[in-house]
Tab-separated table of C-alpha atoms in Angstrom:
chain	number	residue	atom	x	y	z
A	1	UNK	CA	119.669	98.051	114.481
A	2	UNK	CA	118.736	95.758	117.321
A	3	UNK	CA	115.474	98.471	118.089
A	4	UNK	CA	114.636	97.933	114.700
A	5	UNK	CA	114.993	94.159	114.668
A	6	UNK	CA	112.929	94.001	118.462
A	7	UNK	CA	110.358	95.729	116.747
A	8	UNK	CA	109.899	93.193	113.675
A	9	UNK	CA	109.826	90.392	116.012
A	10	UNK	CA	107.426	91.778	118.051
A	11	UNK	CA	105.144	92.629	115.084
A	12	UNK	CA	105.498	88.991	113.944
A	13	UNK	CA	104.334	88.280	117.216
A	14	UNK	CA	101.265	90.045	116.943
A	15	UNK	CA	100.180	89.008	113.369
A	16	UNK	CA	100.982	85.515	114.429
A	17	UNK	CA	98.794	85.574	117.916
A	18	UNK	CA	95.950	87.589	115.650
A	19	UNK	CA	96.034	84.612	113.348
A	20	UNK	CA	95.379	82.247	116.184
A	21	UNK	CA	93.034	84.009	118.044
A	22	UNK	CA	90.726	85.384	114.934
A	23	UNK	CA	91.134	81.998	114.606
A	24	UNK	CA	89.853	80.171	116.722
A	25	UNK	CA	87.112	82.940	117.904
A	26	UNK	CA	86.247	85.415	115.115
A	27	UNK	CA	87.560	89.230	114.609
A	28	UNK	CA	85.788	90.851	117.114
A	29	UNK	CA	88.021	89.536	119.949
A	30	UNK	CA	89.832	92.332	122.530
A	31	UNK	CA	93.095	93.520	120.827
A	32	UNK	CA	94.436	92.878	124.840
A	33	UNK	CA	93.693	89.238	124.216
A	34	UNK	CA	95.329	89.291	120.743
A	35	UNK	CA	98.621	90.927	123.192
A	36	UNK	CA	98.306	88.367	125.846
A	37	UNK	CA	98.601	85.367	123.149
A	38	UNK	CA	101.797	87.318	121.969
A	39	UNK	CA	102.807	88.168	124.898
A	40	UNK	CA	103.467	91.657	124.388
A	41	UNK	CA	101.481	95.136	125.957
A	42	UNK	CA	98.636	96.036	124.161
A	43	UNK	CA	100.833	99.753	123.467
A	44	UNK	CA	102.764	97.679	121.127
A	45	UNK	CA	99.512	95.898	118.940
A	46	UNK	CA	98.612	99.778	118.826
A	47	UNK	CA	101.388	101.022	117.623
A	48	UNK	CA	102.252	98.207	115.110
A	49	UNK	CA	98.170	98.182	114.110
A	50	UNK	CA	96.179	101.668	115.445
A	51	UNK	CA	93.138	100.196	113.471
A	52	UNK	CA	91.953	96.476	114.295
A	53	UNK	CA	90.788	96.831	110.424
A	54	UNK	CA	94.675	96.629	109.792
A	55	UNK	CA	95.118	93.636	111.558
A	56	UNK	CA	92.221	91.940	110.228
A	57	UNK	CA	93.897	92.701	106.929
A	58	UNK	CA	97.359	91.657	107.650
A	59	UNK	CA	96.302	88.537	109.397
A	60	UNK	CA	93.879	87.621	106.724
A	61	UNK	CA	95.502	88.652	103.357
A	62	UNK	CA	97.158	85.446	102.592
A	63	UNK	CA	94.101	83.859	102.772
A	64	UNK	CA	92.188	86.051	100.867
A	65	UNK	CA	94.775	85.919	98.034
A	66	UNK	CA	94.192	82.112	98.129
A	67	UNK	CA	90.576	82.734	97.813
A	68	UNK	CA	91.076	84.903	94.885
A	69	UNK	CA	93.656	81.743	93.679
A	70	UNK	CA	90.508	79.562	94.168
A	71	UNK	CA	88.390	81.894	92.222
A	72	UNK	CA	90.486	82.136	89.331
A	73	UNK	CA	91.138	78.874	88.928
A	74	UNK	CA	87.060	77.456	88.723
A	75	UNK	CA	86.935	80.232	86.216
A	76	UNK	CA	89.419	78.661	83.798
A	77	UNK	CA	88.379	75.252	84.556
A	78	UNK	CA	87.396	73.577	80.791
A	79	UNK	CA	84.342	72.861	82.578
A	80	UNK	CA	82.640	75.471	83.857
A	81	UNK	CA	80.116	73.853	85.882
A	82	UNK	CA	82.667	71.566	87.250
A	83	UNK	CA	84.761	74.455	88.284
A	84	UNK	CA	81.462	75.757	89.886
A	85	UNK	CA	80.909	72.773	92.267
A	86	UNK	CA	84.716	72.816	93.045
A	87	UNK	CA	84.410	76.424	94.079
A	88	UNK	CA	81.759	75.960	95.939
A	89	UNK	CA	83.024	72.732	97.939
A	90	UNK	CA	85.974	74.903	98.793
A	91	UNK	CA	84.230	77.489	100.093
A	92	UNK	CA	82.990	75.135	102.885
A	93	UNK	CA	86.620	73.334	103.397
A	94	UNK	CA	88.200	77.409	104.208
A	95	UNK	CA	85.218	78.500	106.126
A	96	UNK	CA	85.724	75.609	108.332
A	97	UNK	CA	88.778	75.809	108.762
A	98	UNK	CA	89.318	79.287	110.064
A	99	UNK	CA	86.268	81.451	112.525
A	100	UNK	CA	87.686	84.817	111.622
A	101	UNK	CA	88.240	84.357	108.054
A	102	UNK	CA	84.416	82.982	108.017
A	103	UNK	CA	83.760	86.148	108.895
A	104	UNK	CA	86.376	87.934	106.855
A	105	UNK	CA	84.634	86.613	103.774
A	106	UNK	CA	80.892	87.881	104.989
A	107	UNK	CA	82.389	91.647	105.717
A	108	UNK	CA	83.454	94.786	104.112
A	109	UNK	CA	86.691	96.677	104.845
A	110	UNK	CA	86.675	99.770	103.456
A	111	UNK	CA	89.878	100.497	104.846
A	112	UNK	CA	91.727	97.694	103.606
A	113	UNK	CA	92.678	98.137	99.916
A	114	UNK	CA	94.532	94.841	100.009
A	115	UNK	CA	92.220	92.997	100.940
A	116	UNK	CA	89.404	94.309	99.296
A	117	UNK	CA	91.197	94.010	96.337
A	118	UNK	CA	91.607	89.989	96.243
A	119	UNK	CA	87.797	89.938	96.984
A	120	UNK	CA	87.208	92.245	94.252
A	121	UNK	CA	89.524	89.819	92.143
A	122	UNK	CA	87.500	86.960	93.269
A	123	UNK	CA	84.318	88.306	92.195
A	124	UNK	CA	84.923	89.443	89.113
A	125	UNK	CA	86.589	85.491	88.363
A	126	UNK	CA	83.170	84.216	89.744
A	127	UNK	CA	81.585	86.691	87.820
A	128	UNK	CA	83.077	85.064	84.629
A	129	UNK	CA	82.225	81.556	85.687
A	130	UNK	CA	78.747	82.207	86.325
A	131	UNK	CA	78.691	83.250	82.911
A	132	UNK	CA	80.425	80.339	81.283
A	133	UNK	CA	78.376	78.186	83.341
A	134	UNK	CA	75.334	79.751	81.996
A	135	UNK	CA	76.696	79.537	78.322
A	136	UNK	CA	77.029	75.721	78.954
A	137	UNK	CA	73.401	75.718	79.614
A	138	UNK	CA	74.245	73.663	83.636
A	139	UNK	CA	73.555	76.727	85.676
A	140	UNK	CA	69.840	77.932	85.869
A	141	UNK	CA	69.387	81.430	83.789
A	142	UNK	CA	68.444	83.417	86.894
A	143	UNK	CA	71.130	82.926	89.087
A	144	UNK	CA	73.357	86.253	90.099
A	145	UNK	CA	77.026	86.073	91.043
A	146	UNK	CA	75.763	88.260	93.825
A	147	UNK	CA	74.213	85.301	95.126
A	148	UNK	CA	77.516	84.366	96.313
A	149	UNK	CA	77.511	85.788	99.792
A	150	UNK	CA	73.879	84.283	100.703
A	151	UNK	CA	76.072	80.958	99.939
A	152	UNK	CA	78.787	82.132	102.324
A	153	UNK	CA	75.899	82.887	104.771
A	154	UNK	CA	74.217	79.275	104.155
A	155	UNK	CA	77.169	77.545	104.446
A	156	UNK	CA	78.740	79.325	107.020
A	157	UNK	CA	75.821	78.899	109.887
A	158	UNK	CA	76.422	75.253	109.358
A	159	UNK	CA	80.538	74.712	109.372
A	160	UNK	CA	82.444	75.505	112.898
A	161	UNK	CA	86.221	75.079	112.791
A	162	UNK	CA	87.393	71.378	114.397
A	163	UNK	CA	83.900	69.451	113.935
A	164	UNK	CA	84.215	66.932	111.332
A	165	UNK	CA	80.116	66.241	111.700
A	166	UNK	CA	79.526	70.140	110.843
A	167	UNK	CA	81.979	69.378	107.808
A	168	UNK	CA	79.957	66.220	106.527
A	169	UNK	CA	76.788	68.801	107.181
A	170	UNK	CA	78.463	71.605	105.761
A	171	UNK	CA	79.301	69.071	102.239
A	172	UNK	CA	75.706	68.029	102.272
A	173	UNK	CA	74.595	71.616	102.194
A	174	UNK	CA	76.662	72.057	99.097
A	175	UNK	CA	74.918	69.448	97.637
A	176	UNK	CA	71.318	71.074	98.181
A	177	UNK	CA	72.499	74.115	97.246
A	178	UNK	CA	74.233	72.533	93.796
A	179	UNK	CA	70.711	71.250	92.682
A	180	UNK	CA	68.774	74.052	93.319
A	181	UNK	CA	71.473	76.128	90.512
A	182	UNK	CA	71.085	73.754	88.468
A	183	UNK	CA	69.398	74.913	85.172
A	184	UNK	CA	66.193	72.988	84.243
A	185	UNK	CA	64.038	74.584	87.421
A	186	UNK	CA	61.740	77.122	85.565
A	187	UNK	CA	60.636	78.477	88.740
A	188	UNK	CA	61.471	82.150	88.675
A	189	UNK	CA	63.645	83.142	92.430
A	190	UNK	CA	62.972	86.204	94.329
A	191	UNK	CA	64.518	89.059	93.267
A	192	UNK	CA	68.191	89.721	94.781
A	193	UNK	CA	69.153	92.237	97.227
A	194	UNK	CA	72.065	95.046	95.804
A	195	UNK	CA	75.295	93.422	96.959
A	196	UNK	CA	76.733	96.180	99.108
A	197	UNK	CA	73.407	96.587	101.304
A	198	UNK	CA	73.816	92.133	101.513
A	199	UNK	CA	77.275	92.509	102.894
A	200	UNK	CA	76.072	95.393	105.046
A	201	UNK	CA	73.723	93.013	106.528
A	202	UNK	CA	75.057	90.130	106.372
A	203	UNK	CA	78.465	92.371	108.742
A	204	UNK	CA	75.707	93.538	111.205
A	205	UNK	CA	74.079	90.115	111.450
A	206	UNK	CA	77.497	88.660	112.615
A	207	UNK	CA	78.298	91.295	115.141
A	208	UNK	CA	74.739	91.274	116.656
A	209	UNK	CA	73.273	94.562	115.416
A	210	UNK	CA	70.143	94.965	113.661
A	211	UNK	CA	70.633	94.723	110.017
């Protein structure tokens, strides 16, 4: 019993150092620094999590859930465009809040059903607003909900966790972004990439590799 109760403390040890470093510096940190914050040997982050992918997912499902909250909620808002800008203001409060889940929200983990999940959730709730939105005759008639991770991308070069002038930027960018979905512009936009070869990109962009 006390093996058993070592090796849930230690695991709690790990998720909670993973949660501080992703934190502060993005996924792709060494798993050994991810054991020195916890202060355990990088055998036991293996054993407890053989994949980083299932870190990244137990760190970050929480959040994502909340994401999918966030989601859900714009969609029911009464009004839809007002749920809209809400959504989209949070997006920049989370994303500069947290490094890793900044990246979380830009990537694709096959391997985490969880998670990918809640995003899946999330979409299809944004999905539905768009389409309210639309309905209400506020958002313009050729905007995708696959558009939403070139808004993750926008707003997530500008916000940095723990700079309050990269927030006031990062809320200005919102504001751009608001008027150009706004319906009334008759200007047709360039057509949209497919949404898994965006995320693709948009995962290779943030590690460094060519897209």
């Amino acid at each position: 019993m006390a093996r058993r109760a070592d090796a849930e403390r230690n695991r709690a040890l790990v998720v909670r150092a993973a949660e501080e470093v992703f934190g502060e510096a993005g996924i792709d940190v060494p798993m050994s620094e991810v054991a020195r914050r916890a202060g355990v040997g990088i055998a036991t982050v293996m054993r407890n999590f053989p994949a980083r992918e299932e870190l990244i997912e137990e760190t970050f499902l929480a959040a994502m859930r909340d994401y999918a909250t966030a989601a859900a909620a714009a969609a029911a808002d009464p009004d839809p465009w007002q749920g809209f800008r809400g959504f989209l203001g949070y997006l920049v409060r989370v994303q500069g809040g947290n490094r890793g889940f900044n990246q979380v929200l830009t990537t694709m983990f096959p391997g985490a059903e969880r998670l990918e999940a809640e995003r899946q959730a999330a979409l299809r709730d944004f999905i539905r607003l768009v389409g309210r939105a639309k309905a209400a005759g506020k958002l313009r008639a050729d905007f995708s909900p696959h558009d939403l991770p070139l808004f993750l991308l926008a707003t997530s070069g500008v916000v940095r966790p723990g700079s309050e002038a990269l927030a006031v930027a990062g809320r200005r960018l919102v504001a751009y972004l608001l008027r150009a979905c706004e319906a009334g512009d008759t200007e047709p936009l360039p057509p949209a990439p497919g949404a898994r070869e965006l995320y693709r990109a948009l995962e290779n962009s943030s590690r460094g590799r060519p897209a």
